[in-house]
XYZ file of C-alpha atoms in Angstrom:
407
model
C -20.419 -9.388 -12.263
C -20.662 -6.174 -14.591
C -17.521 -3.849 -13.977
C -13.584 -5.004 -13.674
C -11.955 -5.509 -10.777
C -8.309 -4.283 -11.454
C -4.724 -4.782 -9.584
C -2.081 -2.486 -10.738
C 1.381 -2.825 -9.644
C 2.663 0.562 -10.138
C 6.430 0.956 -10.323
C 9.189 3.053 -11.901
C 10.503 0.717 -14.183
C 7.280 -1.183 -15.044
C 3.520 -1.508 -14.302
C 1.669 -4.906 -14.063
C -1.822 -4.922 -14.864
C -4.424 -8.013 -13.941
C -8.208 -8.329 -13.234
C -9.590 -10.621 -10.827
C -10.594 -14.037 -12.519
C -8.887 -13.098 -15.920
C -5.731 -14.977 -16.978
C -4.564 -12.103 -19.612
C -2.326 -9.690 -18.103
C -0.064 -6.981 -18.842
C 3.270 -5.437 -18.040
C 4.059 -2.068 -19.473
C 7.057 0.024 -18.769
C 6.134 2.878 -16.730
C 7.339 5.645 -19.808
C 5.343 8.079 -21.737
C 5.999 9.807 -25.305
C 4.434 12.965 -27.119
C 4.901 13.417 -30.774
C 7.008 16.374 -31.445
C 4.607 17.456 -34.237
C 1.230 16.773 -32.374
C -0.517 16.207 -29.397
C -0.346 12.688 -29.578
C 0.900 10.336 -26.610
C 2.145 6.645 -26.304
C 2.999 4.583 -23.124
C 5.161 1.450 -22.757
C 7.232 -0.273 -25.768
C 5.302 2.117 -28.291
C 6.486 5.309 -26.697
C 10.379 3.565 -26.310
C 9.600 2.706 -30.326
C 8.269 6.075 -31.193
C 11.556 8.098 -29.680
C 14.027 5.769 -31.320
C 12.903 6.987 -34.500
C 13.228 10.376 -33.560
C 9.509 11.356 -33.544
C 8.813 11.686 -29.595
C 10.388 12.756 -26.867
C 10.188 10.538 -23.985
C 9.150 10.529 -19.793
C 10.361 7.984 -17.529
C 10.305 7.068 -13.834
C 6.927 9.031 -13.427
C 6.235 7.695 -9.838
C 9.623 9.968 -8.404
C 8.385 12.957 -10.640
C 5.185 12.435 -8.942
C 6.742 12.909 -5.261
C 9.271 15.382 -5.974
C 6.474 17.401 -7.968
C 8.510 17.695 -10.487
C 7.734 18.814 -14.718
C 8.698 17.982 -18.282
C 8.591 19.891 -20.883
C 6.884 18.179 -23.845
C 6.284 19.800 -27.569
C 7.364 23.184 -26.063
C 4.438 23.091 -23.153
C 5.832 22.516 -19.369
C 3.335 19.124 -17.967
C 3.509 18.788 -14.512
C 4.338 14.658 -13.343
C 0.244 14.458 -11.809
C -0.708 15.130 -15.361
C 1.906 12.899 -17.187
C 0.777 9.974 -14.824
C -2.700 10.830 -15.251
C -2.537 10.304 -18.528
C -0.060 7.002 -18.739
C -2.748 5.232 -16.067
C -5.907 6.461 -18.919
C -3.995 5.047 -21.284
C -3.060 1.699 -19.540
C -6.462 1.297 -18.132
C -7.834 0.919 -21.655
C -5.534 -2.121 -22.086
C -8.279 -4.719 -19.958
C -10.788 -2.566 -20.526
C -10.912 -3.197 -24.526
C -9.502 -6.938 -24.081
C -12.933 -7.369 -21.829
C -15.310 -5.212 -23.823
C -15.874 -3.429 -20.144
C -15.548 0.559 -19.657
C -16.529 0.291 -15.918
C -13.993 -0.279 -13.503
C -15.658 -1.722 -9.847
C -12.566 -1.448 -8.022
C -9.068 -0.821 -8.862
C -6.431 -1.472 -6.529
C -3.156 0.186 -6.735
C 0.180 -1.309 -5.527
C 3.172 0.672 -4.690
C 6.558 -0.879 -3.461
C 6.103 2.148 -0.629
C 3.105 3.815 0.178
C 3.401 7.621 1.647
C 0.977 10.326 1.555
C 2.006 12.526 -1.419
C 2.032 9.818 -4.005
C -1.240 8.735 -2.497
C -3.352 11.753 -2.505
C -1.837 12.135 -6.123
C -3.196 8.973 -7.228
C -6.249 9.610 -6.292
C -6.378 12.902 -7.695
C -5.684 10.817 -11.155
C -8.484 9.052 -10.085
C -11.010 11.854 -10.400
C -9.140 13.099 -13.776
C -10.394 9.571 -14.825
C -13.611 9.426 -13.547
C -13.339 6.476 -11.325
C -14.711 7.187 -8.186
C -12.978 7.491 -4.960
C -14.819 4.667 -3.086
C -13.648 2.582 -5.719
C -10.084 3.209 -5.800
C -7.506 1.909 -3.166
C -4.115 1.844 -2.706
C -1.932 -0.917 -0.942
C 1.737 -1.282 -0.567
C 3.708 -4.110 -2.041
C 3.621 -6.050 1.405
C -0.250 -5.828 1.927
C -0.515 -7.461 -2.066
C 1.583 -10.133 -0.996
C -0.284 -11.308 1.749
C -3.615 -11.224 -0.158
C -1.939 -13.041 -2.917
C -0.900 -15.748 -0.469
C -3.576 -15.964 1.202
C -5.688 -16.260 -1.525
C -3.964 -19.764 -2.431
C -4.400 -23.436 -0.635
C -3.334 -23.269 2.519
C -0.703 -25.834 2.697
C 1.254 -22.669 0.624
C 1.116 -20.196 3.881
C 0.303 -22.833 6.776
C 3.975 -22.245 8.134
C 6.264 -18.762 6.702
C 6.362 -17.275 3.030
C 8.953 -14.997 2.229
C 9.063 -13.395 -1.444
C 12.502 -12.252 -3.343
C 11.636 -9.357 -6.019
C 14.540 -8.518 -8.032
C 13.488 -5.699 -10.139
C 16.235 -3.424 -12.362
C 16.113 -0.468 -9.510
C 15.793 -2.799 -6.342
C 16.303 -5.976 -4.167
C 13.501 -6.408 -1.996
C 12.757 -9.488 0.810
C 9.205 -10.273 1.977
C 8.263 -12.099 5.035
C 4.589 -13.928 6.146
C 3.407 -15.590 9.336
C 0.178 -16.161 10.309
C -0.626 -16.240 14.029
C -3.345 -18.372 15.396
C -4.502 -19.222 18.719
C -5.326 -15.552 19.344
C -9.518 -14.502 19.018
C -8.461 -13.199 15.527
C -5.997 -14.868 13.135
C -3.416 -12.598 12.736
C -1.001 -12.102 9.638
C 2.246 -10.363 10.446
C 4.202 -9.461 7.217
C 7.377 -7.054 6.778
C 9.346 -6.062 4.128
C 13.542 -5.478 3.749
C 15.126 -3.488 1.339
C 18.467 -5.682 0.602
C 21.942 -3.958 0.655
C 22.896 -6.062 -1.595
C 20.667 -5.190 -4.839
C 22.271 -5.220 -8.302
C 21.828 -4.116 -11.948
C 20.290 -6.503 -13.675
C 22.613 -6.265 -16.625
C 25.218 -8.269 -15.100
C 23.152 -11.157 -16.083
C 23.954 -10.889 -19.582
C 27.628 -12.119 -19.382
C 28.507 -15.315 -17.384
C 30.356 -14.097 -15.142
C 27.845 -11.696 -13.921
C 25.360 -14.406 -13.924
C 28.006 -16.319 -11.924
C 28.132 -12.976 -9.204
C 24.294 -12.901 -9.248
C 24.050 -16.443 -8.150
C 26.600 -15.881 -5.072
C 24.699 -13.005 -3.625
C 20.995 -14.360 -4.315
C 22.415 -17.881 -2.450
C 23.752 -15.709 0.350
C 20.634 -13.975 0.883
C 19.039 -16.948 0.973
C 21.116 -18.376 3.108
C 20.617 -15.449 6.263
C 17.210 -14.501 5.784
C 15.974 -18.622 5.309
C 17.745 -20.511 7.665
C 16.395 -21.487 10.863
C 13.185 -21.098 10.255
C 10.396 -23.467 8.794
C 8.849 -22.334 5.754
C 5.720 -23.499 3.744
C 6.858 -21.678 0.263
C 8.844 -19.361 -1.304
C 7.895 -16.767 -3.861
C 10.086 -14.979 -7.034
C 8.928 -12.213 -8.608
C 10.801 -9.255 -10.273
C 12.288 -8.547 -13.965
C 15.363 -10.459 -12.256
C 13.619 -14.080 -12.323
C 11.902 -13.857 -15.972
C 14.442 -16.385 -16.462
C 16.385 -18.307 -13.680
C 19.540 -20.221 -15.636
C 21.752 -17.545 -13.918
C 20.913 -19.164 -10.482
C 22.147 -22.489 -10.644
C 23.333 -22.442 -6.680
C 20.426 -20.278 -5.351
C 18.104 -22.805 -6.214
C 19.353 -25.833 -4.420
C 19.636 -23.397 -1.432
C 15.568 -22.021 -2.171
C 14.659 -25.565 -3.349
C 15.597 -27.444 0.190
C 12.823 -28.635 1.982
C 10.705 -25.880 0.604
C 8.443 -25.369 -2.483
C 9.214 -22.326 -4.445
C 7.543 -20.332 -6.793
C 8.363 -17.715 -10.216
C 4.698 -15.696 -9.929
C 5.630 -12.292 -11.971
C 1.931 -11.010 -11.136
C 2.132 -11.257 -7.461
C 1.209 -8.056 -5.926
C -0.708 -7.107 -9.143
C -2.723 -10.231 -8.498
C -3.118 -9.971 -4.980
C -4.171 -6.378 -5.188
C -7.069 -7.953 -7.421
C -8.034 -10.489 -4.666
C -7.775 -7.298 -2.587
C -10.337 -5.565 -4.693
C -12.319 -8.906 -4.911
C -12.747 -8.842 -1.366
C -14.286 -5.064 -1.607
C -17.389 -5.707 -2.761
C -17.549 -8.995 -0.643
C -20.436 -8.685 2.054
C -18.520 -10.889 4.326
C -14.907 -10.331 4.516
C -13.391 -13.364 2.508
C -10.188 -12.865 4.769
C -10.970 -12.638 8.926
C -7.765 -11.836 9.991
C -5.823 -8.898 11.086
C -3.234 -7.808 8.958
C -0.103 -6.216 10.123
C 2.195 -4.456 7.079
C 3.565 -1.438 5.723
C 0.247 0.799 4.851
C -1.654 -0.930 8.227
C -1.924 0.589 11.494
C 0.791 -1.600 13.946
C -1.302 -0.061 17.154
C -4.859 0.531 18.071
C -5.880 3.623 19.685
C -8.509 4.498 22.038
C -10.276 6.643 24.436
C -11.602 5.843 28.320
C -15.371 7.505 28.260
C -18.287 7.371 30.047
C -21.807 6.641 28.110
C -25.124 6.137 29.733
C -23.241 6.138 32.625
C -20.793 3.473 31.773
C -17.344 3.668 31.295
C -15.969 1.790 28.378
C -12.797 2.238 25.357
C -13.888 4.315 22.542
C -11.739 2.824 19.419
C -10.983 5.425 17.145
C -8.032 3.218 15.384
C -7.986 -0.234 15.454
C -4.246 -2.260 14.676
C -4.492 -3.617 11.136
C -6.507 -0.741 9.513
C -5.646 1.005 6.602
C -3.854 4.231 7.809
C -4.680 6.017 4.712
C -8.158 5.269 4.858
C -8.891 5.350 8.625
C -10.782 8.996 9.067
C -12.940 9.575 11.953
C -14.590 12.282 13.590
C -16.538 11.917 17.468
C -18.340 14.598 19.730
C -17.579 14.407 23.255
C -18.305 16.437 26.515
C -15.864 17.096 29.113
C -16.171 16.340 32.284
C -13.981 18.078 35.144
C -11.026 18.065 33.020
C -9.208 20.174 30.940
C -7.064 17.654 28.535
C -7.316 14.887 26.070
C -6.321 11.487 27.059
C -5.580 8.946 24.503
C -4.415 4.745 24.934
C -1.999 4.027 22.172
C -1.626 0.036 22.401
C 0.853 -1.990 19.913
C 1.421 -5.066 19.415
C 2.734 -5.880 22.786
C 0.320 -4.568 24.851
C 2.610 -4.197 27.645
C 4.287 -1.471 25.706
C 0.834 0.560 25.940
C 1.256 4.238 26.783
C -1.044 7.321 27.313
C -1.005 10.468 24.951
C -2.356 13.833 26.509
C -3.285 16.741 24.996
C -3.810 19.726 27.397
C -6.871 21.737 25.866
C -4.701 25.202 26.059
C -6.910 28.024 24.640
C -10.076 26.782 25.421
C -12.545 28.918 27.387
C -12.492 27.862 31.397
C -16.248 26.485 31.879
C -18.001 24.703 34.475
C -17.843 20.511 34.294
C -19.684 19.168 31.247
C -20.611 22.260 29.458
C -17.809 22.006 26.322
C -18.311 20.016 23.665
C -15.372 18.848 22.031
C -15.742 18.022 18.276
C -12.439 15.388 17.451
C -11.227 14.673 14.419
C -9.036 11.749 13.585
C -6.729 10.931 10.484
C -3.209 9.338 9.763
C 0.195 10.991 7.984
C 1.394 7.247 7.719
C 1.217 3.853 9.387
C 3.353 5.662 13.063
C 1.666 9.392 12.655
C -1.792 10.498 14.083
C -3.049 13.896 13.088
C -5.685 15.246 16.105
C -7.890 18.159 15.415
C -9.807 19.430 18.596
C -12.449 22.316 18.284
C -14.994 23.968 20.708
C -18.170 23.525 19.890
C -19.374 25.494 22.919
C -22.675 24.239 24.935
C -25.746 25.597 22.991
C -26.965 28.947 23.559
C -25.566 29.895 27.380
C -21.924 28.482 26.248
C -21.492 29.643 22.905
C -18.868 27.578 20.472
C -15.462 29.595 19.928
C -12.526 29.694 17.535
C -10.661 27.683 19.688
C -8.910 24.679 17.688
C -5.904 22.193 18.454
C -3.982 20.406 15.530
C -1.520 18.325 17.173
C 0.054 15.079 15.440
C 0.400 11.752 17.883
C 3.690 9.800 17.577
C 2.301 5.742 18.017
């Protein structure tokens, strides 16, 4: 297949790079250098290597520049953090792309430890800096790459739970897997936990520390493992490179339980991810619940050819960020909106109505609503309603609702 399929696992401290069926991978550290004395750049150990001998001035943690729109000022000219990431991921990008003799890239999947709409719509503005087009480029969370990742491996791995430890140097993070069956639809259920008790990774330089590492990783373990039946578990993270620090941790990991040191996982998932893109038939039928999916489905009661039925608009497991819609309906003998918001437990199912205030009083089925749909994040439904009138006798009107829908 011509073109790379790419996972990126794009973090503060670091960025993972992988393409789908390619052993060679890469992990850079997510800095960037100019020269002082020209307009040169540098990314990752060349740009630390550069600014230790004085000839560049250095840009880290672009990712929290990015959503606090923050600037740097570079070689006496102020860069804003869109363009300073812009050009760190053009620079990156050439890494597989001259190790494969490939400039194309099919689909590139992006990875983020947490996935809001700022950093988001920034990325893909990088995207068009780049030239990659937008129906190629994606954007997961950390969660949704580890249950492609799993899933992508023999079954016996994920027939029961996986959870994942990722010990980077700026966070402690536990991930959780079950798969559901018995329903119409397998369904994966996968959540993430930001752990109190993260540390600097430093400490594992002196024994001691090492020693202090150990007794919080085993008591981790030890709450978030027990009584429950798991298949595997996963490390990942700067924090397991090596492992001689946790002597204890790993009899408690290692009991009754296979586990794993994968430092590629959600780069390597979010490559299985974009695999799965260009896939006719979806190599993964299930319905996948995670941070960056929709957790409810939403829906309308109308009436077509005479038959009433549920118009989906937003089905549980989509991708919020990606689920955009847009309908034309005609109102009959009321004046609101009526929406079903269903989660998970569809007993907790509720209606939403929005009152059309503003809109011109006309007889039964003589407006024509145009709806739009779109998400802020994975609990947030943005609703834009506008009269479209009813051709020539009911002409359409500036009339427009924006209202967001709490699921």
């Amino acid at each position: 297949m011509d073109g790379l399929i790419i996972g990126l696992d794009l973090c503060d401290a670091y960025t993972r790079i992988c393409c789908h069926d390619r052993e060679k991978s890469w992990c850079i550290p997510t800095v960037i250098c100019r020269k002082k004395d020209e307009d040169a750049w540098y990314v990752g150990e060349e740009a630390y290597a550069y600014t230790l001998v004085g000839e560049g001035i250095i840009v880290d943690k672009l990712i929290k520049m990015v959503r606090k729109e923050g600037t740097a000022t570079l070689g006496g000219t102020k860069y804003e953090g869109l363009e300073l990431l812009t050009i760190y991921l053009k620079k990156i990008l050439k890494l597989p792309m001259e190790e494969f003799f490939c400039e194309e890239v099919k689909q590139l999947v992006i990875t983020l430890q947490k996935v809001d709409i700022k950093l988001m719509d920034s990325l893909m503005h990088c995207a068009d800096s780049l030239g990659i087009p937008r129906d190629r480029v994606h954007i997961i969370s950390h969660t949704e790459g580890f249950v492609y990742y799993v899933l992508s491996q023999k079954k016996e791995v994920w027939s029961n739970q996986v959870g994942v430890f990722d010990l980077s140097e700026d966070s402690f993070h536990y991930y959780e897997l079950k798969v559901q069956r018995g329903l119409r639809k397998m369904m994966v259920i996968a959540e993430d936990e930001a752990l109190e008790e993260s540390f600097n990774l430093d400490i594992l330089d002196t024994p001691s520390g090492g020693k202090l590492a150990d007794k919080i990783l085993s008591s981790c373990a030890e709450r978030l493992l027990q009584k429950k039946l798991f298949s595997s578990v996963f490390l990942t993270g700067k924090g397991f490179e090596r492992h001689d620090w946790a002597v204890d941790s790993m009899k408690v990991l290692c009991s009754r339980r296979k586990v794993y040191i994968e430092q590629e996982l959600f780069a390597r998932g979010a490559a299985f991810k974009g695999m799965d893109y260009l896939q006719e038939n979806n190599a993964y039928p299930f319905t996948c619940i995670c941070d960056g999916r929709l957790h409810s489905t939403v829906s309308m009661r109308v009436l077509h050819k005479e038959r009433e039925s549920q118009l989906v608009v937003a089905a549980a497991g989509d991708n919020w960020y990606e689920t955009k819609s847009s309908v034309d309906l005609i109102v009959d003998n009321q004046d609101y909106v009526e929406f079903m918001v269903t989660p998970m437990d569809p007993k907790q199912r509720r209606l939403v109505k929005i009152p059309l205030e503003g809109f011109p009083n006309r007889p039964s089925r003589t407006t024509r609503l145009g709806l739009s749909f779109g998400f802020l994040d994975e609990k947030t439904m943005a609703v834009v309603l506008k009269d479209k009138g009813f051709g020539e006798l009911f002409p359409a009107t500036d009339a427009v609702i924006r209202q967001e829908v709490m699921l």
